[in-house]
Coordinates of C-alpha atoms in Angstrom, one line a residue:
X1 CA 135.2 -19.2 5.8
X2 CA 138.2 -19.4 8.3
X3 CA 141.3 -18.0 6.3
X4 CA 138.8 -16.2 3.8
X5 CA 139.1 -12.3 3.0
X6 CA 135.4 -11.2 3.1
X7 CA 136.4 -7.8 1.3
X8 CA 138.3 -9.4 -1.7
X9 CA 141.1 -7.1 -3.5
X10 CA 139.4 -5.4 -6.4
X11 CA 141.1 -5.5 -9.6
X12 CA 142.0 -2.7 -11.7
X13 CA 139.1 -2.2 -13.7
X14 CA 137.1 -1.8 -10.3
X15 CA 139.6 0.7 -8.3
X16 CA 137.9 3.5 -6.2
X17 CA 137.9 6.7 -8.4
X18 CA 140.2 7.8 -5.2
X19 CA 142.9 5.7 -6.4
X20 CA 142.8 6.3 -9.9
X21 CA 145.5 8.9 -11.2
X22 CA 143.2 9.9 -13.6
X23 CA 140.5 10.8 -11.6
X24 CA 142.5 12.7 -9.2
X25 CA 144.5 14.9 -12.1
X26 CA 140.7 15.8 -13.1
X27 CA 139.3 16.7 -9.6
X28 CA 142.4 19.1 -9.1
X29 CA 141.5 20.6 -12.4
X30 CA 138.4 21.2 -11.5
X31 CA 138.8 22.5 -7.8
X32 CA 141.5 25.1 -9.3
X33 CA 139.1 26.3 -11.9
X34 CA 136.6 27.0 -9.2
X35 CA 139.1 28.7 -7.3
X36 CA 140.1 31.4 -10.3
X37 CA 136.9 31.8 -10.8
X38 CA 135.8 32.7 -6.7
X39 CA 138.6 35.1 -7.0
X40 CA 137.8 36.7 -9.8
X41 CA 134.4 37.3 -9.0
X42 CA 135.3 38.4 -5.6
X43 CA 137.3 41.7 -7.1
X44 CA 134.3 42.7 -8.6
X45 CA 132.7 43.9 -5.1
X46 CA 132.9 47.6 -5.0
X47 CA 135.6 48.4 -2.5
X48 CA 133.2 51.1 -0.6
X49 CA 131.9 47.2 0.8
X50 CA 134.9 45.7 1.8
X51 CA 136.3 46.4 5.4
X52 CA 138.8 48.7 5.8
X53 CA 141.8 47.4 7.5
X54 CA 143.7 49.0 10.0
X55 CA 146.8 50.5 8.3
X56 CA 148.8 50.2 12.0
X57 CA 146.7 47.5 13.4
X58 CA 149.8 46.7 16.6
X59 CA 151.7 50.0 16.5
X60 CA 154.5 50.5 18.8
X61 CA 153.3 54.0 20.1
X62 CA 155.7 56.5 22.1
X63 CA 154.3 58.3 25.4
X64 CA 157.1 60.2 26.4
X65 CA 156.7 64.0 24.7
X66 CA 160.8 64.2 24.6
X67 CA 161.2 61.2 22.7
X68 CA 158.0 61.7 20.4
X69 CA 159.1 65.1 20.2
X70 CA 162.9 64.1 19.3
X71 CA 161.5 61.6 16.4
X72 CA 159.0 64.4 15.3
X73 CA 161.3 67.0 14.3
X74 CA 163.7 65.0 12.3
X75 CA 160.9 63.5 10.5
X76 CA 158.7 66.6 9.5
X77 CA 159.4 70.0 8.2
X78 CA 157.1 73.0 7.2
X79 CA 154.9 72.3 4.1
X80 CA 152.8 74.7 2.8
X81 CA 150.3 72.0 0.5
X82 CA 146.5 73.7 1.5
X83 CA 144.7 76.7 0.9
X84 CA 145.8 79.0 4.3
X85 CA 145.4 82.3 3.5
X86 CA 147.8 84.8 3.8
X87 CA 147.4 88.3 5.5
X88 CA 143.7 90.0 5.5
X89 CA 142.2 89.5 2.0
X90 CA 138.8 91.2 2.6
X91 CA 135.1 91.0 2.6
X92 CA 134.8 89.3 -0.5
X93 CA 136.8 86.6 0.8
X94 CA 135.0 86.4 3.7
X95 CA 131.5 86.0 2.0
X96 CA 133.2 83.7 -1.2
X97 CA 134.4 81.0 1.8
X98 CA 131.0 80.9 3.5
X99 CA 128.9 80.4 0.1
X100 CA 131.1 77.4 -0.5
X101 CA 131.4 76.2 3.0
X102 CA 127.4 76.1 2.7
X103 CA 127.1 74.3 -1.1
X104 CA 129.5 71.6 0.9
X105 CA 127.1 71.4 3.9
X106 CA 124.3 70.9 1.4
X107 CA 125.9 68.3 -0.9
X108 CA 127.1 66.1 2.7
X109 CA 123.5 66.7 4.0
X110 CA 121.6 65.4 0.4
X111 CA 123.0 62.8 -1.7
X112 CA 122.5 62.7 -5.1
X113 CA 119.5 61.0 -5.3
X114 CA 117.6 63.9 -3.3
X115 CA 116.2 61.8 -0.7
X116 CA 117.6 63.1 2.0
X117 CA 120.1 60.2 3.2
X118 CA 122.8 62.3 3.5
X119 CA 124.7 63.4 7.2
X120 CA 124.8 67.0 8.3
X121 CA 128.0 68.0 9.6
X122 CA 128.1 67.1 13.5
X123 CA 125.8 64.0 12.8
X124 CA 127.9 61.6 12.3
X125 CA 131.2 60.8 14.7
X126 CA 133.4 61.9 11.6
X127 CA 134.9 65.2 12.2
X128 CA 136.6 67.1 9.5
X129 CA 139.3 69.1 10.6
X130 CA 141.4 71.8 8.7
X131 CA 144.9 72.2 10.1
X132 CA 146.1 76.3 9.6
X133 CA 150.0 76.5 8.4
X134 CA 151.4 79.2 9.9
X135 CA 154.5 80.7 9.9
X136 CA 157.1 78.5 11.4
X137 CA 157.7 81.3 14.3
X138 CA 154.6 79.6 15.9
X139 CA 155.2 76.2 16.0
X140 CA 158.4 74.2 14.5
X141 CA 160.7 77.0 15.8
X142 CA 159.0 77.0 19.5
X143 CA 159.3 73.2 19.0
X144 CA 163.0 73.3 18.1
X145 CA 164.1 75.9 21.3
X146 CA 161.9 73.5 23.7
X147 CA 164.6 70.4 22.2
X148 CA 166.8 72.3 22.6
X149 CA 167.2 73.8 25.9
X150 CA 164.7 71.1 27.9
X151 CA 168.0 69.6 29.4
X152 CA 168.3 72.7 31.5
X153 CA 166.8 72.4 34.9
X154 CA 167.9 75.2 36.6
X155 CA 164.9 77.3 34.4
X156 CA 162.3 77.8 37.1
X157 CA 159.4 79.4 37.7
X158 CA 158.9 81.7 40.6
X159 CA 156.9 79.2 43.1
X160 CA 160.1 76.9 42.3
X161 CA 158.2 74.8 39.2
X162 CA 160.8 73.6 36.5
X163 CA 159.2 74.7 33.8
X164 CA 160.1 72.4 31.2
X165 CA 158.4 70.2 33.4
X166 CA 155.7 72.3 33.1
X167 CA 155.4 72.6 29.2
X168 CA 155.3 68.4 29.4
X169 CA 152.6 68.6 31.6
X170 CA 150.5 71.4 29.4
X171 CA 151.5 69.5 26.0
X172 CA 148.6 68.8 24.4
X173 CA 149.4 71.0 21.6
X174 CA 152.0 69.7 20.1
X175 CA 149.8 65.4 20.4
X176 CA 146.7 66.6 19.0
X177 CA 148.6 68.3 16.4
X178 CA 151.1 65.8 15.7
X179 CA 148.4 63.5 15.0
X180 CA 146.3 65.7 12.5
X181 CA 149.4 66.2 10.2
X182 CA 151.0 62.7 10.4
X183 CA 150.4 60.7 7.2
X184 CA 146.7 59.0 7.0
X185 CA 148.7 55.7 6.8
X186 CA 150.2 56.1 10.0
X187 CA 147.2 57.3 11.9
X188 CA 144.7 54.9 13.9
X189 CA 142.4 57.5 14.6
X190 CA 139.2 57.2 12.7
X191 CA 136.8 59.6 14.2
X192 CA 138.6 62.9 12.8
X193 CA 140.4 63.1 9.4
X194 CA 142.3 66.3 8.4
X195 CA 141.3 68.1 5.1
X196 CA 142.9 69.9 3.0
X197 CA 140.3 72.9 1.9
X198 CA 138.6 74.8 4.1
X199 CA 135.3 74.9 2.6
X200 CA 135.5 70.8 3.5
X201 CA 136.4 71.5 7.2
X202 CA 133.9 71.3 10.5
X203 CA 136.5 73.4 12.8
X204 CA 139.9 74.7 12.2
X205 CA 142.9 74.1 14.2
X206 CA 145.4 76.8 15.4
X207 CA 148.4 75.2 16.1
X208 CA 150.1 78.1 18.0
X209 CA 152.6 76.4 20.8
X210 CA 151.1 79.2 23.2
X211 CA 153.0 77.6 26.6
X212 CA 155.9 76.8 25.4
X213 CA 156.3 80.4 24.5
X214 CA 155.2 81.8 27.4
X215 CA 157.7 80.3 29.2
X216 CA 160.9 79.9 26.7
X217 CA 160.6 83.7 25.2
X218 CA 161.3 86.8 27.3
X219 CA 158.5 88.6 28.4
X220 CA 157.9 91.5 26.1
X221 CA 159.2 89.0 23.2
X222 CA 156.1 86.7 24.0
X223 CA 153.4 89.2 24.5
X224 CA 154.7 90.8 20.6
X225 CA 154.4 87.1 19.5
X226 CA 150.9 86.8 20.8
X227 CA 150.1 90.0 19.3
X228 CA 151.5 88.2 15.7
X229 CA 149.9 85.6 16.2
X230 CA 146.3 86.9 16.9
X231 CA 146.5 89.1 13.8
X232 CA 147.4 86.4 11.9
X233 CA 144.5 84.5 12.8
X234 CA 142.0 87.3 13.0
X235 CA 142.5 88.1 9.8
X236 CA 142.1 84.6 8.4
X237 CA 138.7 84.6 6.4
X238 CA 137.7 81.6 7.9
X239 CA 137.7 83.6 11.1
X240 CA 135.8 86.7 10.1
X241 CA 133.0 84.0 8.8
X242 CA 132.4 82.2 12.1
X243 CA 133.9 85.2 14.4
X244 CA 136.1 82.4 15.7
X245 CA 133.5 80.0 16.7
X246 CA 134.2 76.7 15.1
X247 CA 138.1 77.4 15.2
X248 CA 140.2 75.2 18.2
X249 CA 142.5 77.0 20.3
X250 CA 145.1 74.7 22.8
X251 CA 145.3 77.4 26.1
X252 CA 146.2 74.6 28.3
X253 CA 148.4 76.6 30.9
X254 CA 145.7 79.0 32.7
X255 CA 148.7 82.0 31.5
X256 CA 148.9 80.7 27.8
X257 CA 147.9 83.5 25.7
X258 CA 146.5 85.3 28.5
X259 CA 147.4 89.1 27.1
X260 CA 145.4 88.7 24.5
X261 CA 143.0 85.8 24.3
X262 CA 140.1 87.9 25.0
X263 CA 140.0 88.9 21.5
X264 CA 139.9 84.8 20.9
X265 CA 136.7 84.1 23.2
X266 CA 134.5 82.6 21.0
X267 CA 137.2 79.9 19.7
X268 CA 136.8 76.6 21.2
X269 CA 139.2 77.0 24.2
X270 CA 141.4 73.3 25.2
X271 CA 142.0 74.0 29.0
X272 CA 143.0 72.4 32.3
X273 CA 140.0 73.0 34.5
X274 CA 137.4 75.7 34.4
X275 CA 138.0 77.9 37.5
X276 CA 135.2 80.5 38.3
X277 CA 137.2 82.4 40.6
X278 CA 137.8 84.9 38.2
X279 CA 141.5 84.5 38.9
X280 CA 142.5 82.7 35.8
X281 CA 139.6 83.2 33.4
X282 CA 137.2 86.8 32.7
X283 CA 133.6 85.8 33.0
X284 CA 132.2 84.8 29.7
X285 CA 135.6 83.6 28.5
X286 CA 135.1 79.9 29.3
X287 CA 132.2 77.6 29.7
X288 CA 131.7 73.6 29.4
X289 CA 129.1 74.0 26.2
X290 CA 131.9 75.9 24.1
X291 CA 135.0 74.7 25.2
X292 CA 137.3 71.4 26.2
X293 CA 138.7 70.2 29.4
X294 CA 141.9 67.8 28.6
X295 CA 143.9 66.1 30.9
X296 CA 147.6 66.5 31.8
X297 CA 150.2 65.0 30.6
X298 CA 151.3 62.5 33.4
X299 CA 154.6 63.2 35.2
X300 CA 154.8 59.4 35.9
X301 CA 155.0 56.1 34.1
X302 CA 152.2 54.4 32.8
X303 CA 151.3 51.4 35.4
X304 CA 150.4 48.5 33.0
X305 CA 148.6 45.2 33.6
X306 CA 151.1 43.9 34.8
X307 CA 152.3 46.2 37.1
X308 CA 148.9 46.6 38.3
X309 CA 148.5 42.8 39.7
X310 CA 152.6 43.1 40.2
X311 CA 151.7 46.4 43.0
X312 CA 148.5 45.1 44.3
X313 CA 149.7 43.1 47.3
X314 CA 152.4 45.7 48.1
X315 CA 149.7 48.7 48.3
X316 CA 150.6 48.9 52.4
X317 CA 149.7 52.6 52.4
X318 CA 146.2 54.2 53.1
X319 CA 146.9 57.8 51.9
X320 CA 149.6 59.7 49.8
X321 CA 150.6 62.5 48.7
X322 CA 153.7 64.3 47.1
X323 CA 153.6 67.9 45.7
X324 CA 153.9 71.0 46.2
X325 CA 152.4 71.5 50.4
X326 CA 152.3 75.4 49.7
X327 CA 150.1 76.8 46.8
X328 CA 147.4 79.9 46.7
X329 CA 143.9 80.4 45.5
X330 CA 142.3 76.6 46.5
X331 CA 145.4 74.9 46.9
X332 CA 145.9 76.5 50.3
X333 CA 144.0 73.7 51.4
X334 CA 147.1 71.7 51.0
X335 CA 148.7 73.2 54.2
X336 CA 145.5 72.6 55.8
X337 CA 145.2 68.7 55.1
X338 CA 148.8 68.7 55.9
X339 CA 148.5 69.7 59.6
X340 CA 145.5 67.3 59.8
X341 CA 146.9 64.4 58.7
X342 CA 150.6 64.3 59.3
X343 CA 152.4 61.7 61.6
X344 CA 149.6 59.4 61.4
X345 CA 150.3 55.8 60.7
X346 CA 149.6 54.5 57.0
X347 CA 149.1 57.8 55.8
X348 CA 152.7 59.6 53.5
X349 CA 152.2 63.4 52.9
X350 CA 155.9 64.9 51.4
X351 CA 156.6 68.0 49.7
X352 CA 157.7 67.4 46.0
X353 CA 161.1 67.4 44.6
X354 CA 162.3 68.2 40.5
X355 CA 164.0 65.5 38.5
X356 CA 164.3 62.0 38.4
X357 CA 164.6 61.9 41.9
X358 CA 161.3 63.4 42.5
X359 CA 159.4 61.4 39.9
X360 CA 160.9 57.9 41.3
X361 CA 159.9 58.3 44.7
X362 CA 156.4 59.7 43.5
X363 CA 155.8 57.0 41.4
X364 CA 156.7 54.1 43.9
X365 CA 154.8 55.9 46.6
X366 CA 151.2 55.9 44.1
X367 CA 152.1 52.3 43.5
X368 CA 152.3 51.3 47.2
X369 CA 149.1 53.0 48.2
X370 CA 145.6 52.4 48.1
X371 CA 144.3 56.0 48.1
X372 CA 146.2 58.8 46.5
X373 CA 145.0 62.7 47.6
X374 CA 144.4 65.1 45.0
X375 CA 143.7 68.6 45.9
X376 CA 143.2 71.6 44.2
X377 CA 146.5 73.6 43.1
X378 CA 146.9 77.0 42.3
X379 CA 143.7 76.0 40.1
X380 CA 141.0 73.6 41.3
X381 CA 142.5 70.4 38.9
X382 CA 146.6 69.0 40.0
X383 CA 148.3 66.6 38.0
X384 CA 148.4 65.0 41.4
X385 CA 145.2 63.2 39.6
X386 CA 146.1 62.0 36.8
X387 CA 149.1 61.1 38.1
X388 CA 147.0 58.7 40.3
X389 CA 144.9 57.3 37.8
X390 CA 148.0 55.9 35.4
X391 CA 149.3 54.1 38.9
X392 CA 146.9 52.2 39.7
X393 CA 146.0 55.0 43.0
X394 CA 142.4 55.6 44.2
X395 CA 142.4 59.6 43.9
X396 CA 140.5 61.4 46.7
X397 CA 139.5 64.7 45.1
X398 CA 139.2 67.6 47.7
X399 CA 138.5 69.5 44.9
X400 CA 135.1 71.9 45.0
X401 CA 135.5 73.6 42.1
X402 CA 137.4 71.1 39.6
X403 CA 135.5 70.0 36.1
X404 CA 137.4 66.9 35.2
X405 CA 138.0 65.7 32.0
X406 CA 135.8 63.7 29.1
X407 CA 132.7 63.6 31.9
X408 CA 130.7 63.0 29.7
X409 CA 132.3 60.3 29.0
X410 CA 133.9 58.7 32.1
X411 CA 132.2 58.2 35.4
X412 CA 134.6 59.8 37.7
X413 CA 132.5 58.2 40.3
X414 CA 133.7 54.6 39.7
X415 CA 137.4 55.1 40.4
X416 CA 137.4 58.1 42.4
X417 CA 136.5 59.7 45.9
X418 CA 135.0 63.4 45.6
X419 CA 135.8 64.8 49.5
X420 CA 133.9 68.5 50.0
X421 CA 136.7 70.4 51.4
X422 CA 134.3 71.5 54.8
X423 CA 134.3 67.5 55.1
X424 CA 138.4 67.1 54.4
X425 CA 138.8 69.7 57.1
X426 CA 137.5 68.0 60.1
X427 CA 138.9 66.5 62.4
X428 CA 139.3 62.6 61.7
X429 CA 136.8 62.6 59.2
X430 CA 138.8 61.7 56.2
X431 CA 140.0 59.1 57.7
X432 CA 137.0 57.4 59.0
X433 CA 135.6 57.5 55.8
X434 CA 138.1 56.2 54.0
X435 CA 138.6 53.5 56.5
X436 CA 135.0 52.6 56.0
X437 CA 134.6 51.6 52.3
X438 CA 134.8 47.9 51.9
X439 CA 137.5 46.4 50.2
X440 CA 134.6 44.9 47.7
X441 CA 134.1 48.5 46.9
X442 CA 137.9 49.3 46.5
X443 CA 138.1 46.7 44.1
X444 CA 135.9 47.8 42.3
X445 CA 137.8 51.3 41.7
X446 CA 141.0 49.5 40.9
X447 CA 139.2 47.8 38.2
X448 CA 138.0 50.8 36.7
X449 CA 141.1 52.7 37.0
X450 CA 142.7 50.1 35.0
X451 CA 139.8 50.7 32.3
X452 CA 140.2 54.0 32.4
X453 CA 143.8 54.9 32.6
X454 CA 144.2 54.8 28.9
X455 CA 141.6 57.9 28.6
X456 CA 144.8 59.5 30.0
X457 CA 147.5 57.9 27.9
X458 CA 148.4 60.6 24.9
X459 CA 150.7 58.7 22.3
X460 CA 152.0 59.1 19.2
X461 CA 150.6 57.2 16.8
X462 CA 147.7 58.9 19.1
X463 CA 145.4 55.7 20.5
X464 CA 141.6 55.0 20.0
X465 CA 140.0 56.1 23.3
X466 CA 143.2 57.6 24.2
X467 CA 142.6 61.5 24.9
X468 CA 143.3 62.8 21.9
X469 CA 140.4 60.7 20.6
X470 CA 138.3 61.6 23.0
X471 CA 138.9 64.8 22.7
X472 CA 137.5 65.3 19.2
X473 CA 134.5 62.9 20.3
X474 CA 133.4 65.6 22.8
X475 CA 134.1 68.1 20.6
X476 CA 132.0 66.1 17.5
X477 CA 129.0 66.6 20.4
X478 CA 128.9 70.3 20.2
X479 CA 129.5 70.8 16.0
X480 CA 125.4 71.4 15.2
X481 CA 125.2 73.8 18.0
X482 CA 128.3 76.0 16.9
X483 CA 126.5 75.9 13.4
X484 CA 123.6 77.2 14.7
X485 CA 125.4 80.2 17.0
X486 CA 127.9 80.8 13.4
X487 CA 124.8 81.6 11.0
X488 CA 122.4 82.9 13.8
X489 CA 125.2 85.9 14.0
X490 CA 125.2 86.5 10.7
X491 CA 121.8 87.5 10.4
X492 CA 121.3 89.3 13.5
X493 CA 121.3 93.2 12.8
X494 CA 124.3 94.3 14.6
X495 CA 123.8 95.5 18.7
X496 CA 120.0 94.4 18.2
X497 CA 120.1 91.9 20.4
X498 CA 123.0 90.2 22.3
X499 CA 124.6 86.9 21.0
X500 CA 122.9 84.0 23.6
X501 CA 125.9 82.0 24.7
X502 CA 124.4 79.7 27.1
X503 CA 127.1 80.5 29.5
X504 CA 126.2 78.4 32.2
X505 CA 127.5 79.7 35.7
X506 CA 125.4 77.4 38.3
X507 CA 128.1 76.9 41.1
X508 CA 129.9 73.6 41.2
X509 CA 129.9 72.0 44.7
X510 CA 131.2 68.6 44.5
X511 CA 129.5 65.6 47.1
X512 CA 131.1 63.1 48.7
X513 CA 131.3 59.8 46.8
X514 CA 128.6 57.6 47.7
X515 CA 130.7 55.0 49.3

């Protein structure tokens, strides 16, 4: 068989159907029929079943409130395309908005099929939101004279604060608004959707820039704003229904709206901190189970992943601090620490500066250190701490009074120290304990700083888990209990009994971290 092909060459009756032309032309046929047909059968699924994409999956999202703020106003103008009322229309108003504020309730709470498969308001993590358009006095032209005079740093405060600074820091406002109006296509957020009746809406938003005119207008011209302002939202029907209760008010500097926002008590307040002194806030204005505590706007860069593991081996420092050394109220603790602590070795305490200047060597001195110390200021929170967290910088909170932001969300206890101030205060004590944490354990704060830090990051397009999210989340948390307090004071006979606000005043003493 030597020389003998075992597999002879078949002829062409034989052929594998692979070969034949014929064959193949029929197969191809074939396999785009069944194609067409797939597809066509696949447009048939109702689209309630198909995924919804992300419209900005990879957005490139701006931090800076200048630059945002820059491509903001030359993008939007005031629209007047909703229901806002104008001026005080009355009783019957008043009582026409709540009957169809509760048929909407009903119809969200029972489908149609009666069986009770519907979500009340609050139940789900959707939140309905109806944005008020007031007069452009409140907001677009407070907007335009911030852009228009923030180059001007010789505008300061009387402790020696640059208050454009300031307004930057206190911003909120203008990010959480921002992202309510911006078109649904360009918006990532999921968990709160703007409407555009108000019988649809959960809460209503004021967007009333109330810092930036507290600091921008004269005095007297301010207060007559505020006064403007509160009339025009007292007399909105919406706020006769619920007295204010399920309406979001942004007070982020403890002196926004401060002549007159006792009238706005019951509104769900967006503040800094929650002091008790009584300096900043009556008793009874402010309380954690009606109202929000947001974070500040950083004054610093945001300290990536890279720069993270880029700063790591240079973090030489053990403790640092630059502000303000001089403030009242808590922050006189500042001076205190200072005389403790200076002219040790690996420990940087310098009194702040304005400008570029200031923020450079602030920054690189966060991203050279391992622990960063963030008193109280004139109010128990600082930006000191959030400055801290986007670099990367343990913070060591010698704080007693501070309510941080989103706790009960984040675990403040995983990337930061809590100091009692009676601890901070003795001699050598700070420093013994923090030379006694293990680096195992210091690692392990670094890693949740970087986890965290976005929590801190406001954006625009505004971020998933970024704080404007997370603001509305904690919010979403307290919708079925504002429902209750709105209809149980419309039953109550008037001065029978007083309103329960479950105004809870036990004192807040913080304890040292468990190290």
């Amino acid at each position: 068989m030597a020389g003998k092909n075992f597999y002879p060459s078949p002829t062409t009756r034989d052929k594998p159907l692979y070969k034949s032309p014929i064959a193949i032309f029929t197969i191809s046929l074939l396999s785009l029929c069944f194609l067409f047909f797939f597809i066509s059968s696949s447009s048939t699924i109702p689209k309630s079943s198909l995924p919804i994409p992300n419209p900005n999956p990879n957005p490139r999202f701006e931090s800076s409130f200048v630059a945002s703020l820059e491509q903001f106003l030359t993008t939007n103008r005031p629209t007047r395309d909703d229901d806002t009322a104008g001026g005080d229309l009355g009783e019957e108003s008043v009582r026409k908005l709540d009957d169809m504020i509760w048929r909407k309730e009903n119809e969200r709470l029972n489908d149609e099929g009666g069986n009770g498969g519907g979500v009340w308001p609050g139940g789900s993590m959707t939140v309905r939101v109806y944005v008020y358009e007031m007069p452009a006095k409140f907001t677009y032209d407070l907007l335009w004279l911030f852009r228009n005079t923030y180059k001007e740093t010789d505008n300061l405060t009387s402790n020696g604060s640059p208050v454009h600074r300031l307004i930057e820091q206190h911003s909120v406002d203008y990010w959480l608004w921002a992202d309510l109006i911006a078109p649904e296509s360009e918006r990532l957020l999921r968990n709160v959707v703007r409407v555009r009746r108000q019988e649809e809406a959960d809460l209503f938003y004021i967007p009333f820039f109330t810092t930036i005119s507290f600091f921008l207008l004269e005095r007297q011209q301010c207060k007559a704003l505020y006064r403007e302002a509160l009339k025009w939202v007292t007399d909105q029907p919406a706020w006769k229904r619920s007295e204010g209760r399920d309406h979001v008010l942004p007070v982020h500097h403890p002196w926004s709206f401060k002549s007159v926002r006792r009238y706005v008590k019951n509104a769900i307040w967006l503040l800094p901190d929650m002091d008790s002194t009584g300096n900043w806030y009556k008793p009874g204005q402010v309380y954690l189970e009606k109202d929000i505590i947001l974070p500040y706007v950083p004054n610093v860069d945001f300290c990536d992943a890279k720069c993270l593991l880029e700063s790591k081996s240079k973090r030489t420092t053990l403790l640092f601090f630059r502000g303000r050394l001089k403030r009242n109220a808590g922050g006189k603790i500042r001076s205190k620490l200072v005389t403790l602590l200076s002219g040790i070795d690996g420990v940087i305490l310098e009194e702040g500066s304005a400008g570029e200047a200031g923020k450079a060597a602030a920054q690189n001195g966060m991203r050279k250190s391992i622990f960063c110390l963030s008193p109280a200021g004139d109010t128990p929170s600082s930006a000191r701490l959030f400055d801290a967290v986007v670099s990367g910088c343990i913070p060591v909170i010698v704080s007693d009074e501070l309510e941080p932001p989103f706790e009960g969300i984040i675990d403040y206890r995983k990337m930061a120290l809590f100091v009692s101030s009676s601890d901070a205060l003795q001699q050598g004590w700070l420093l013994s304990h923090l030379g006694s944490i293990a680096p195992s354990q210091i690692e392990e704060k670094q890693y949740y700083l970087e986890k965290y830090s976005k929590h801190f990051l406001y954006s625009s397009p505004a971020q998933p888990l970024g704080p404007e999210d997370l603001a509305w989340r904690m919010i979403a948390g307290k919708l079925v209990n504002i429902k209750l307090h709105i209809r149980r004071s419309q039953r109550l006979v008037h001065e029978s009994r007083s309103i329960c606000t479950c105004d809870c005043r036990r004192a807040n003493i913080s304890s040292p971290s468990p190290s």
